[in-house]
Amino acid sequence: MKKIKMKLLAMVAFMLVPMVLFSGTLIINTDTSDPAPKAAFQQLIEDFEKEHPDVKVEWNIFDHEGYKTSIRNFLSAKGSAPDLVAWYAGNRMAPYVRAGLFEDVSDLWSQNNLGKTLKSSKATMTMDGKQWGVPYTYYQWGVYYRKDIFKRYGLSVPKTWNELLNVAKTLKSNGVTPFTIGTKYLWTTAGWFDYLNLRQNGYQFHIDLTSGGKIPYTDRRVKKVFSLWDQLVKPGYFIENHSAYSWQEALQFLVKGEAAMYLIGNFAVAPLKEAGLTDDQLGYFQFPIINPNVSIAEDGPMDTLHIAKNARNKEDAKKFLLFLARADVQTKINDILGQLPTNADSQVKNDPFLKQGFEVLSEADAVAQFYDRDAPAEMAQAGMKGFQEYMVKPNRKNSILRRLDRVRKRVYKN
């Protein structure tokens, strides 16, 4: 009888083993196929498994394009959906929130003080008053400039719009083009539209325009943005023939000293240094204040992780998100990525540009995701095409805005 009982207990134990293993398996799908993101995620998963030895992570990596076309399919799959998926903040996550494919994780935010530690990213992670994921990395935009040229003409870093105009006027009068830009592939123009709109009209207006389609492009407040832009375009403060250059090709004007400033993302620093610019020559400043009555928002394209609504292991998925939100974890993975942690208590590399960018983004009241992420694809393409056309032919701005509004009415109809 005793032997029979022991055999039964052994059988029960054997039957429970696969159940325990199954409940502790966490499936994560990402598009982190490039070397740095892949290495960062590998480290992230290894560290998580060390702290949670009862959880086994199954990690599926996709290439970027394949991921874009597959994500809706595997999120929709019942019974075989991953537990966590990598994606992006703002309007890029909106379709999956509206379709009921992302899990509401507001409880993680409210119970773990994430609204404070991830303050600058909360707005862009929020829809319908709820939070839908956790951000872990972003990078700053701003004005990269030649410190030695500024010094030569006695110029200080501009803090306000009028100060920026005065700097541009001085540079132009001394034979230096104030701004370089390459608009061959359109998206660089969106950086200018974003900052002029964010600084003049504020974050919520910008999101209502881009993500919500609630505001006509013919609205007087949008026209004001272009009136500000006129003050740079019409006096010739941008390099000539900029539509013939990619963003990389436009770097040469900064390197040669033929232009003094470039509104661009931090990804431009490496090629600028590779081209020979030193820290004594290259500087960075936050886009100046235009309307002092609006709170400060920045462009900071952000990578995020979300729990699938159809996930089978939501308990461990929440553990992973809380792990990912920690300051020490974000410090470590962003050191590998060469980008910025979204947790304001994290540390950054001993790099002057990353340190400045971290301070700028951490102190921002909100972070936009860049025009082509905040707006639907069709609107973004039409908008950036219109921005480039305006920069080449500024007198067409009213007809361009009317055309963009026709696109807006069609795109946001549903």
JSON list of C-alpha atoms in Angstrom, two decimals, residues 50-271:
[
{"chain": "A", "resi": 50, "resn": "LYS", "atom": "CA", "xyz": [18.72, 35.84, -12.84]},
{"chain": "A", "resi": 51, "resn": "GLU", "atom": "CA", "xyz": [16.32, 37.76, -10.60]},
{"chain": "A", "resi": 52, "resn": "HIS", "atom": "CA", "xyz": [13.39, 35.52, -11.54]},
{"chain": "A", "resi": 53, "resn": "PRO", "atom": "CA", "xyz": [14.81, 31.99, -11.91]},
{"chain": "A", "resi": 54, "resn": "ASP", "atom": "CA", "xyz": [11.29, 30.56, -11.97]},
{"chain": "A", "resi": 55, "resn": "VAL", "atom": "CA", "xyz": [10.57, 32.38, -15.25]},
{"chain": "A", "resi": 56, "resn": "LYS", "atom": "CA", "xyz": [11.96, 31.20, -18.58]},
{"chain": "A", "resi": 57, "resn": "VAL", "atom": "CA", "xyz": [11.91, 33.79, -21.36]},
{"chain": "A", "resi": 58, "resn": "GLU", "atom": "CA", "xyz": [11.24, 32.68, -24.91]},
{"chain": "A", "resi": 59, "resn": "TRP", "atom": "CA", "xyz": [12.46, 35.50, -27.15]},
{"chain": "A", "resi": 60, "resn": "ASN", "atom": "CA", "xyz": [11.44, 35.78, -30.82]},
{"chain": "A", "resi": 61, "resn": "ILE", "atom": "CA", "xyz": [13.34, 38.33, -32.94]},
{"chain": "A", "resi": 62, "resn": "PHE", "atom": "CA", "xyz": [11.96, 39.71, -36.22]},
{"chain": "A", "resi": 63, "resn": "ASP", "atom": "CA", "xyz": [13.47, 42.06, -38.79]},
{"chain": "A", "resi": 64, "resn": "HIS", "atom": "CA", "xyz": [11.90, 45.55, -38.80]},
{"chain": "A", "resi": 65, "resn": "GLU", "atom": "CA", "xyz": [9.79, 45.27, -41.93]},
{"chain": "A", "resi": 66, "resn": "GLY", "atom": "CA", "xyz": [8.63, 41.75, -41.20]},
{"chain": "A", "resi": 67, "resn": "TYR", "atom": "CA", "xyz": [7.62, 42.83, -37.72]},
{"chain": "A", "resi": 68, "resn": "LYS", "atom": "CA", "xyz": [5.48, 45.71, -38.97]},
{"chain": "A", "resi": 69, "resn": "THR", "atom": "CA", "xyz": [3.45, 43.38, -41.16]},
{"chain": "A", "resi": 70, "resn": "SER", "atom": "CA", "xyz": [3.22, 40.60, -38.56]},
{"chain": "A", "resi": 71, "resn": "ILE", "atom": "CA", "xyz": [2.47, 42.34, -35.27]},
{"chain": "A", "resi": 72, "resn": "ARG", "atom": "CA", "xyz": [-1.30, 42.64, -35.73]},
{"chain": "A", "resi": 73, "resn": "ASN", "atom": "CA", "xyz": [-1.55, 38.98, -36.73]},
{"chain": "A", "resi": 74, "resn": "PHE", "atom": "CA", "xyz": [0.25, 37.60, -33.70]},
{"chain": "A", "resi": 75, "resn": "LEU", "atom": "CA", "xyz": [-1.49, 40.03, -31.33]},
{"chain": "A", "resi": 76, "resn": "SER", "atom": "CA", "xyz": [-4.85, 38.86, -32.67]},
{"chain": "A", "resi": 77, "resn": "ALA", "atom": "CA", "xyz": [-4.06, 35.17, -32.27]},
{"chain": "A", "resi": 78, "resn": "LYS", "atom": "CA", "xyz": [-6.03, 33.62, -29.44]},
{"chain": "A", "resi": 79, "resn": "GLY", "atom": "CA", "xyz": [-4.19, 30.92, -27.57]},
{"chain": "A", "resi": 80, "resn": "SER", "atom": "CA", "xyz": [-0.84, 31.62, -29.23]},
{"chain": "A", "resi": 81, "resn": "ALA", "atom": "CA", "xyz": [-0.30, 35.37, -28.82]},
{"chain": "A", "resi": 82, "resn": "PRO", "atom": "CA", "xyz": [3.02, 36.45, -27.26]},
{"chain": "A", "resi": 83, "resn": "ASP", "atom": "CA", "xyz": [2.94, 37.85, -23.73]},
{"chain": "A", "resi": 84, "resn": "LEU", "atom": "CA", "xyz": [4.97, 40.96, -24.50]},
{"chain": "A", "resi": 85, "resn": "VAL", "atom": "CA", "xyz": [5.63, 42.87, -27.72]},
{"chain": "A", "resi": 86, "resn": "ALA", "atom": "CA", "xyz": [8.05, 45.64, -28.57]},
{"chain": "A", "resi": 87, "resn": "TRP", "atom": "CA", "xyz": [6.54, 48.69, -30.24]},
{"chain": "A", "resi": 88, "resn": "TYR", "atom": "CA", "xyz": [6.44, 52.49, -30.12]},
{"chain": "A", "resi": 89, "resn": "ALA", "atom": "CA", "xyz": [4.66, 55.18, -28.12]},
{"chain": "A", "resi": 90, "resn": "GLY", "atom": "CA", "xyz": [2.09, 57.78, -29.09]},
{"chain": "A", "resi": 91, "resn": "ASN", "atom": "CA", "xyz": [0.03, 57.39, -32.24]},
{"chain": "A", "resi": 92, "resn": "ARG", "atom": "CA", "xyz": [1.97, 54.27, -33.24]},
{"chain": "A", "resi": 93, "resn": "MET", "atom": "CA", "xyz": [0.40, 52.35, -30.35]},
{"chain": "A", "resi": 94, "resn": "ALA", "atom": "CA", "xyz": [-3.07, 53.87, -30.85]},
{"chain": "A", "resi": 95, "resn": "PRO", "atom": "CA", "xyz": [-4.40, 51.37, -33.44]},
{"chain": "A", "resi": 96, "resn": "TYR", "atom": "CA", "xyz": [-3.62, 48.44, -31.15]},
{"chain": "A", "resi": 97, "resn": "VAL", "atom": "CA", "xyz": [-5.14, 50.16, -28.13]},
{"chain": "A", "resi": 98, "resn": "ARG", "atom": "CA", "xyz": [-8.32, 50.95, -30.07]},
{"chain": "A", "resi": 99, "resn": "ALA", "atom": "CA", "xyz": [-8.49, 47.40, -31.42]},
{"chain": "A", "resi": 100, "resn": "GLY", "atom": "CA", "xyz": [-8.29, 46.02, -27.88]},
{"chain": "A", "resi": 101, "resn": "LEU", "atom": "CA", "xyz": [-4.98, 44.24, -28.56]},
{"chain": "A", "resi": 102, "resn": "PHE", "atom": "CA", "xyz": [-2.88, 45.90, -25.82]},
{"chain": "A", "resi": 103, "resn": "GLU", "atom": "CA", "xyz": [-3.44, 45.36, -22.10]},
{"chain": "A", "resi": 104, "resn": "ASP", "atom": "CA", "xyz": [-4.21, 48.32, -19.81]},
{"chain": "A", "resi": 105, "resn": "VAL", "atom": "CA", "xyz": [-1.28, 48.58, -17.36]},
{"chain": "A", "resi": 106, "resn": "SER", "atom": "CA", "xyz": [-2.45, 51.67, -15.47]},
{"chain": "A", "resi": 107, "resn": "ASP", "atom": "CA", "xyz": [-2.23, 49.71, -12.21]},
{"chain": "A", "resi": 108, "resn": "LEU", "atom": "CA", "xyz": [1.53, 49.25, -12.71]},
{"chain": "A", "resi": 109, "resn": "TRP", "atom": "CA", "xyz": [1.94, 52.99, -13.18]},
{"chain": "A", "resi": 110, "resn": "SER", "atom": "CA", "xyz": [-0.22, 54.03, -10.22]},
{"chain": "A", "resi": 111, "resn": "GLN", "atom": "CA", "xyz": [1.07, 51.42, -7.75]},
{"chain": "A", "resi": 112, "resn": "ASN", "atom": "CA", "xyz": [4.78, 51.82, -8.55]},
{"chain": "A", "resi": 113, "resn": "ASN", "atom": "CA", "xyz": [5.18, 55.61, -8.84]},
{"chain": "A", "resi": 114, "resn": "LEU", "atom": "CA", "xyz": [5.94, 55.37, -12.57]},
{"chain": "A", "resi": 115, "resn": "GLY", "atom": "CA", "xyz": [4.16, 58.66, -13.15]},
{"chain": "A", "resi": 116, "resn": "LYS", "atom": "CA", "xyz": [7.09, 60.31, -11.37]},
{"chain": "A", "resi": 117, "resn": "THR", "atom": "CA", "xyz": [10.05, 58.25, -12.53]},
{"chain": "A", "resi": 118, "resn": "LEU", "atom": "CA", "xyz": [8.74, 58.11, -16.13]},
{"chain": "A", "resi": 119, "resn": "LYS", "atom": "CA", "xyz": [7.18, 61.60, -15.95]},
{"chain": "A", "resi": 120, "resn": "SER", "atom": "CA", "xyz": [8.16, 62.90, -19.36]},
{"chain": "A", "resi": 121, "resn": "SER", "atom": "CA", "xyz": [6.82, 59.82, -21.15]},
{"chain": "A", "resi": 122, "resn": "LYS", "atom": "CA", "xyz": [3.49, 59.44, -19.32]},
{"chain": "A", "resi": 123, "resn": "ALA", "atom": "CA", "xyz": [1.52, 61.66, -21.71]},
{"chain": "A", "resi": 124, "resn": "THR", "atom": "CA", "xyz": [2.60, 59.75, -24.79]},
{"chain": "A", "resi": 125, "resn": "MET", "atom": "CA", "xyz": [1.91, 56.39, -23.10]},
{"chain": "A", "resi": 126, "resn": "THR", "atom": "CA", "xyz": [-1.61, 57.49, -22.16]},
{"chain": "A", "resi": 127, "resn": "MET", "atom": "CA", "xyz": [-4.84, 57.02, -24.11]},
{"chain": "A", "resi": 128, "resn": "ASP", "atom": "CA", "xyz": [-8.34, 57.42, -22.68]},
{"chain": "A", "resi": 129, "resn": "GLY", "atom": "CA", "xyz": [-6.77, 58.27, -19.34]},
{"chain": "A", "resi": 130, "resn": "LYS", "atom": "CA", "xyz": [-4.98, 54.89, -19.14]},
{"chain": "A", "resi": 131, "resn": "GLN", "atom": "CA", "xyz": [-1.41, 53.72, -19.67]},
{"chain": "A", "resi": 132, "resn": "TRP", "atom": "CA", "xyz": [-0.74, 50.96, -22.18]},
{"chain": "A", "resi": 133, "resn": "GLY", "atom": "CA", "xyz": [2.90, 49.97, -21.83]},
{"chain": "A", "resi": 134, "resn": "VAL", "atom": "CA", "xyz": [6.32, 50.92, -20.50]},
{"chain": "A", "resi": 135, "resn": "PRO", "atom": "CA", "xyz": [8.95, 52.96, -22.40]},
{"chain": "A", "resi": 136, "resn": "TYR", "atom": "CA", "xyz": [12.62, 52.12, -21.99]},
{"chain": "A", "resi": 137, "resn": "THR", "atom": "CA", "xyz": [14.69, 54.20, -24.42]},
{"chain": "A", "resi": 138, "resn": "TYR", "atom": "CA", "xyz": [14.57, 57.38, -26.47]},
{"chain": "A", "resi": 139, "resn": "TYR", "atom": "CA", "xyz": [16.90, 60.01, -27.90]},
{"chain": "A", "resi": 140, "resn": "GLN", "atom": "CA", "xyz": [16.82, 63.77, -28.00]},
{"chain": "A", "resi": 141, "resn": "TRP", "atom": "CA", "xyz": [16.36, 66.22, -30.81]},
{"chain": "A", "resi": 142, "resn": "GLY", "atom": "CA", "xyz": [17.76, 69.72, -30.64]},
{"chain": "A", "resi": 143, "resn": "VAL", "atom": "CA", "xyz": [20.08, 72.18, -32.33]},
{"chain": "A", "resi": 144, "resn": "TYR", "atom": "CA", "xyz": [23.65, 71.01, -32.89]},
{"chain": "A", "resi": 145, "resn": "TYR", "atom": "CA", "xyz": [25.95, 73.93, -33.55]},
{"chain": "A", "resi": 146, "resn": "ARG", "atom": "CA", "xyz": [29.52, 75.04, -34.14]},
{"chain": "A", "resi": 147, "resn": "LYS", "atom": "CA", "xyz": [30.74, 76.49, -30.85]},
{"chain": "A", "resi": 148, "resn": "ASP", "atom": "CA", "xyz": [33.86, 77.90, -32.49]},
{"chain": "A", "resi": 149, "resn": "ILE", "atom": "CA", "xyz": [31.80, 79.85, -35.05]},
{"chain": "A", "resi": 150, "resn": "PHE", "atom": "CA", "xyz": [29.55, 81.24, -32.33]},
{"chain": "A", "resi": 151, "resn": "LYS", "atom": "CA", "xyz": [32.65, 82.30, -30.39]},
{"chain": "A", "resi": 152, "resn": "ARG", "atom": "CA", "xyz": [34.17, 83.95, -33.46]},
{"chain": "A", "resi": 153, "resn": "TYR", "atom": "CA", "xyz": [31.18, 86.29, -33.79]},
{"chain": "A", "resi": 154, "resn": "GLY", "atom": "CA", "xyz": [30.51, 86.76, -30.09]},
{"chain": "A", "resi": 155, "resn": "LEU", "atom": "CA", "xyz": [27.26, 84.81, -30.11]},
{"chain": "A", "resi": 156, "resn": "SER", "atom": "CA", "xyz": [25.59, 83.20, -27.12]},
{"chain": "A", "resi": 157, "resn": "VAL", "atom": "CA", "xyz": [23.31, 80.16, -27.16]},
{"chain": "A", "resi": 158, "resn": "PRO", "atom": "CA", "xyz": [19.80, 81.51, -27.88]},
{"chain": "A", "resi": 159, "resn": "LYS", "atom": "CA", "xyz": [17.15, 80.86, -25.23]},
{"chain": "A", "resi": 160, "resn": "THR", "atom": "CA", "xyz": [14.27, 82.61, -26.99]},
{"chain": "A", "resi": 161, "resn": "TRP", "atom": "CA", "xyz": [12.94, 82.88, -30.54]},
{"chain": "A", "resi": 162, "resn": "ASN", "atom": "CA", "xyz": [14.06, 86.50, -30.92]},
{"chain": "A", "resi": 163, "resn": "GLU", "atom": "CA", "xyz": [17.54, 85.58, -29.74]},
{"chain": "A", "resi": 164, "resn": "LEU", "atom": "CA", "xyz": [17.65, 82.80, -32.34]},
{"chain": "A", "resi": 165, "resn": "LEU", "atom": "CA", "xyz": [16.62, 85.26, -35.07]},
{"chain": "A", "resi": 166, "resn": "ASN", "atom": "CA", "xyz": [19.37, 87.65, -33.97]},
{"chain": "A", "resi": 167, "resn": "VAL", "atom": "CA", "xyz": [21.96, 84.86, -34.06]},
{"chain": "A", "resi": 168, "resn": "ALA", "atom": "CA", "xyz": [20.80, 83.87, -37.55]},
{"chain": "A", "resi": 169, "resn": "LYS", "atom": "CA", "xyz": [20.94, 87.48, -38.76]},
{"chain": "A", "resi": 170, "resn": "THR", "atom": "CA", "xyz": [24.49, 87.95, -37.46]},
{"chain": "A", "resi": 171, "resn": "LEU", "atom": "CA", "xyz": [25.70, 84.71, -39.05]},
{"chain": "A", "resi": 172, "resn": "LYS", "atom": "CA", "xyz": [24.11, 85.53, -42.40]},
{"chain": "A", "resi": 173, "resn": "SER", "atom": "CA", "xyz": [25.65, 89.01, -42.44]},
{"chain": "A", "resi": 174, "resn": "ASN", "atom": "CA", "xyz": [29.07, 87.41, -41.91]},
{"chain": "A", "resi": 175, "resn": "GLY", "atom": "CA", "xyz": [28.72, 84.98, -44.79]},
{"chain": "A", "resi": 176, "resn": "VAL", "atom": "CA", "xyz": [27.77, 81.91, -42.72]},
{"chain": "A", "resi": 177, "resn": "THR", "atom": "CA", "xyz": [24.47, 80.16, -43.49]},
{"chain": "A", "resi": 178, "resn": "PRO", "atom": "CA", "xyz": [22.66, 79.83, -40.16]},
{"chain": "A", "resi": 179, "resn": "PHE", "atom": "CA", "xyz": [21.12, 76.35, -40.75]},
{"chain": "A", "resi": 180, "resn": "THR", "atom": "CA", "xyz": [21.97, 73.29, -42.73]},
{"chain": "A", "resi": 181, "resn": "ILE", "atom": "CA", "xyz": [19.28, 70.74, -43.55]},
{"chain": "A", "resi": 182, "resn": "GLY", "atom": "CA", "xyz": [18.83, 67.91, -46.04]},
{"chain": "A", "resi": 183, "resn": "THR", "atom": "CA", "xyz": [15.23, 67.56, -47.18]},
{"chain": "A", "resi": 184, "resn": "LYS", "atom": "CA", "xyz": [15.69, 65.06, -49.99]},
{"chain": "A", "resi": 185, "resn": "TYR", "atom": "CA", "xyz": [13.88, 62.40, -47.95]},
{"chain": "A", "resi": 186, "resn": "LEU", "atom": "CA", "xyz": [11.34, 64.84, -46.46]},
{"chain": "A", "resi": 187, "resn": "TRP", "atom": "CA", "xyz": [11.33, 63.83, -42.77]},
{"chain": "A", "resi": 188, "resn": "THR", "atom": "CA", "xyz": [13.89, 66.39, -41.60]},
{"chain": "A", "resi": 189, "resn": "THR", "atom": "CA", "xyz": [11.36, 69.12, -42.40]},
{"chain": "A", "resi": 190, "resn": "ALA", "atom": "CA", "xyz": [9.01, 67.55, -39.86]},
{"chain": "A", "resi": 191, "resn": "GLY", "atom": "CA", "xyz": [11.49, 68.31, -37.09]},
{"chain": "A", "resi": 192, "resn": "TRP", "atom": "CA", "xyz": [11.07, 72.00, -37.81]},
{"chain": "A", "resi": 193, "resn": "PHE", "atom": "CA", "xyz": [7.29, 71.77, -37.97]},
{"chain": "A", "resi": 194, "resn": "ASP", "atom": "CA", "xyz": [7.19, 69.81, -34.71]},
{"chain": "A", "resi": 195, "resn": "TYR", "atom": "CA", "xyz": [9.30, 72.26, -32.73]},
{"chain": "A", "resi": 196, "resn": "LEU", "atom": "CA", "xyz": [7.66, 75.39, -34.07]},
{"chain": "A", "resi": 197, "resn": "ASN", "atom": "CA", "xyz": [4.23, 73.93, -33.31]},
{"chain": "A", "resi": 198, "resn": "LEU", "atom": "CA", "xyz": [5.18, 72.53, -29.89]},
{"chain": "A", "resi": 199, "resn": "ARG", "atom": "CA", "xyz": [6.80, 75.79, -28.82]},
{"chain": "A", "resi": 200, "resn": "GLN", "atom": "CA", "xyz": [4.02, 78.02, -30.15]},
{"chain": "A", "resi": 201, "resn": "ASN", "atom": "CA", "xyz": [0.88, 75.96, -29.51]},
{"chain": "A", "resi": 202, "resn": "GLY", "atom": "CA", "xyz": [1.89, 73.29, -27.00]},
{"chain": "A", "resi": 203, "resn": "TYR", "atom": "CA", "xyz": [1.85, 69.52, -26.76]},
{"chain": "A", "resi": 204, "resn": "GLN", "atom": "CA", "xyz": [-1.91, 68.91, -26.58]},
{"chain": "A", "resi": 205, "resn": "PHE", "atom": "CA", "xyz": [-2.56, 71.08, -29.62]},
{"chain": "A", "resi": 206, "resn": "HIS", "atom": "CA", "xyz": [0.18, 69.22, -31.50]},
{"chain": "A", "resi": 207, "resn": "ILE", "atom": "CA", "xyz": [-1.32, 65.83, -30.62]},
{"chain": "A", "resi": 208, "resn": "ASP", "atom": "CA", "xyz": [-4.85, 66.97, -31.45]},
{"chain": "A", "resi": 209, "resn": "LEU", "atom": "CA", "xyz": [-3.56, 68.04, -34.85]},
{"chain": "A", "resi": 210, "resn": "THR", "atom": "CA", "xyz": [-1.35, 65.06, -35.65]},
{"chain": "A", "resi": 211, "resn": "SER", "atom": "CA", "xyz": [-2.84, 62.07, -33.82]},
{"chain": "A", "resi": 212, "resn": "GLY", "atom": "CA", "xyz": [-6.44, 63.19, -33.55]},
{"chain": "A", "resi": 213, "resn": "GLY", "atom": "CA", "xyz": [-6.94, 65.13, -36.76]},
{"chain": "A", "resi": 214, "resn": "LYS", "atom": "CA", "xyz": [-9.18, 67.45, -34.74]},
{"chain": "A", "resi": 215, "resn": "ILE", "atom": "CA", "xyz": [-7.66, 70.71, -35.96]},
{"chain": "A", "resi": 216, "resn": "PRO", "atom": "CA", "xyz": [-7.72, 71.99, -39.56]},
{"chain": "A", "resi": 217, "resn": "TYR", "atom": "CA", "xyz": [-4.37, 72.75, -41.16]},
{"chain": "A", "resi": 218, "resn": "THR", "atom": "CA", "xyz": [-6.00, 76.01, -42.22]},
{"chain": "A", "resi": 219, "resn": "ASP", "atom": "CA", "xyz": [-6.51, 76.97, -38.54]},
{"chain": "A", "resi": 220, "resn": "ARG", "atom": "CA", "xyz": [-5.00, 80.35, -37.66]},
{"chain": "A", "resi": 221, "resn": "ARG", "atom": "CA", "xyz": [-2.79, 78.68, -35.04]},
{"chain": "A", "resi": 222, "resn": "VAL", "atom": "CA", "xyz": [-1.24, 76.40, -37.66]},
{"chain": "A", "resi": 223, "resn": "LYS", "atom": "CA", "xyz": [-0.81, 79.40, -39.94]},
{"chain": "A", "resi": 224, "resn": "LYS", "atom": "CA", "xyz": [1.05, 81.09, -37.09]},
{"chain": "A", "resi": 225, "resn": "VAL", "atom": "CA", "xyz": [3.55, 78.21, -37.15]},
{"chain": "A", "resi": 226, "resn": "PHE", "atom": "CA", "xyz": [4.26, 78.93, -40.80]},
{"chain": "A", "resi": 227, "resn": "SER", "atom": "CA", "xyz": [4.53, 82.65, -40.11]},
{"chain": "A", "resi": 228, "resn": "LEU", "atom": "CA", "xyz": [7.30, 81.82, -37.65]},
{"chain": "A", "resi": 229, "resn": "TRP", "atom": "CA", "xyz": [8.92, 79.51, -40.20]},
{"chain": "A", "resi": 230, "resn": "ASP", "atom": "CA", "xyz": [8.77, 82.38, -42.72]},
{"chain": "A", "resi": 231, "resn": "GLN", "atom": "CA", "xyz": [11.15, 84.32, -40.49]},
{"chain": "A", "resi": 232, "resn": "LEU", "atom": "CA", "xyz": [13.83, 81.73, -41.22]},
{"chain": "A", "resi": 233, "resn": "VAL", "atom": "CA", "xyz": [12.95, 80.60, -44.74]},
{"chain": "A", "resi": 234, "resn": "LYS", "atom": "CA", "xyz": [12.39, 83.94, -46.46]},
{"chain": "A", "resi": 235, "resn": "PRO", "atom": "CA", "xyz": [15.66, 85.62, -45.37]},
{"chain": "A", "resi": 236, "resn": "GLY", "atom": "CA", "xyz": [17.61, 82.61, -46.68]},
{"chain": "A", "resi": 237, "resn": "TYR", "atom": "CA", "xyz": [18.68, 81.20, -43.32]},
{"chain": "A", "resi": 238, "resn": "PHE", "atom": "CA", "xyz": [18.78, 77.61, -44.68]},
{"chain": "A", "resi": 239, "resn": "ILE", "atom": "CA", "xyz": [21.35, 76.24, -47.12]},
{"chain": "A", "resi": 240, "resn": "GLU", "atom": "CA", "xyz": [20.50, 76.51, -50.80]},
{"chain": "A", "resi": 241, "resn": "ASN", "atom": "CA", "xyz": [19.26, 73.47, -52.73]},
{"chain": "A", "resi": 242, "resn": "HIS", "atom": "CA", "xyz": [18.58, 71.55, -49.52]},
{"chain": "A", "resi": 243, "resn": "SER", "atom": "CA", "xyz": [16.09, 69.30, -51.35]},
{"chain": "A", "resi": 244, "resn": "ALA", "atom": "CA", "xyz": [19.04, 67.79, -53.22]},
{"chain": "A", "resi": 245, "resn": "TYR", "atom": "CA", "xyz": [20.70, 66.55, -50.01]},
{"chain": "A", "resi": 246, "resn": "SER", "atom": "CA", "xyz": [19.98, 63.69, -47.61]},
{"chain": "A", "resi": 247, "resn": "TRP", "atom": "CA", "xyz": [20.39, 64.44, -43.91]},
{"chain": "A", "resi": 248, "resn": "GLN", "atom": "CA", "xyz": [23.85, 62.83, -44.00]},
{"chain": "A", "resi": 249, "resn": "GLU", "atom": "CA", "xyz": [24.96, 64.86, -47.03]},
{"chain": "A", "resi": 250, "resn": "ALA", "atom": "CA", "xyz": [23.83, 68.06, -45.30]},
{"chain": "A", "resi": 251, "resn": "LEU", "atom": "CA", "xyz": [26.26, 67.40, -42.44]},
{"chain": "A", "resi": 252, "resn": "GLN", "atom": "CA", "xyz": [29.15, 68.53, -44.65]},
{"chain": "A", "resi": 253, "resn": "PHE", "atom": "CA", "xyz": [28.06, 72.17, -44.41]},
{"chain": "A", "resi": 254, "resn": "LEU", "atom": "CA", "xyz": [28.37, 72.04, -40.63]},
{"chain": "A", "resi": 255, "resn": "VAL", "atom": "CA", "xyz": [31.68, 70.20, -40.83]},
{"chain": "A", "resi": 256, "resn": "LYS", "atom": "CA", "xyz": [33.14, 72.74, -43.29]},
{"chain": "A", "resi": 257, "resn": "GLY", "atom": "CA", "xyz": [31.84, 75.69, -41.28]},
{"chain": "A", "resi": 258, "resn": "GLU", "atom": "CA", "xyz": [29.68, 76.91, -44.14]},
{"chain": "A", "resi": 259, "resn": "ALA", "atom": "CA", "xyz": [26.63, 76.54, -41.87]},
{"chain": "A", "resi": 260, "resn": "ALA", "atom": "CA", "xyz": [26.52, 76.94, -38.10]},
{"chain": "A", "resi": 261, "resn": "MET", "atom": "CA", "xyz": [23.45, 74.98, -36.87]},
{"chain": "A", "resi": 262, "resn": "TYR", "atom": "CA", "xyz": [21.45, 71.83, -37.59]},
{"chain": "A", "resi": 263, "resn": "LEU", "atom": "CA", "xyz": [18.12, 70.85, -36.01]},
{"chain": "A", "resi": 264, "resn": "ILE", "atom": "CA", "xyz": [18.47, 67.06, -35.89]},
{"chain": "A", "resi": 265, "resn": "GLY", "atom": "CA", "xyz": [18.44, 64.00, -33.63]},
{"chain": "A", "resi": 266, "resn": "ASN", "atom": "CA", "xyz": [21.37, 62.83, -31.53]},
{"chain": "A", "resi": 267, "resn": "PHE", "atom": "CA", "xyz": [22.16, 60.15, -34.12]},
{"chain": "A", "resi": 268, "resn": "ALA", "atom": "CA", "xyz": [23.98, 62.89, -36.06]},
{"chain": "A", "resi": 269, "resn": "VAL", "atom": "CA", "xyz": [26.71, 63.24, -33.44]},
{"chain": "A", "resi": 270, "resn": "ALA", "atom": "CA", "xyz": [28.66, 60.08, -34.39]},
{"chain": "A", "resi": 271, "resn": "PRO", "atom": "CA", "xyz": [29.01, 60.93, -38.11]}
]
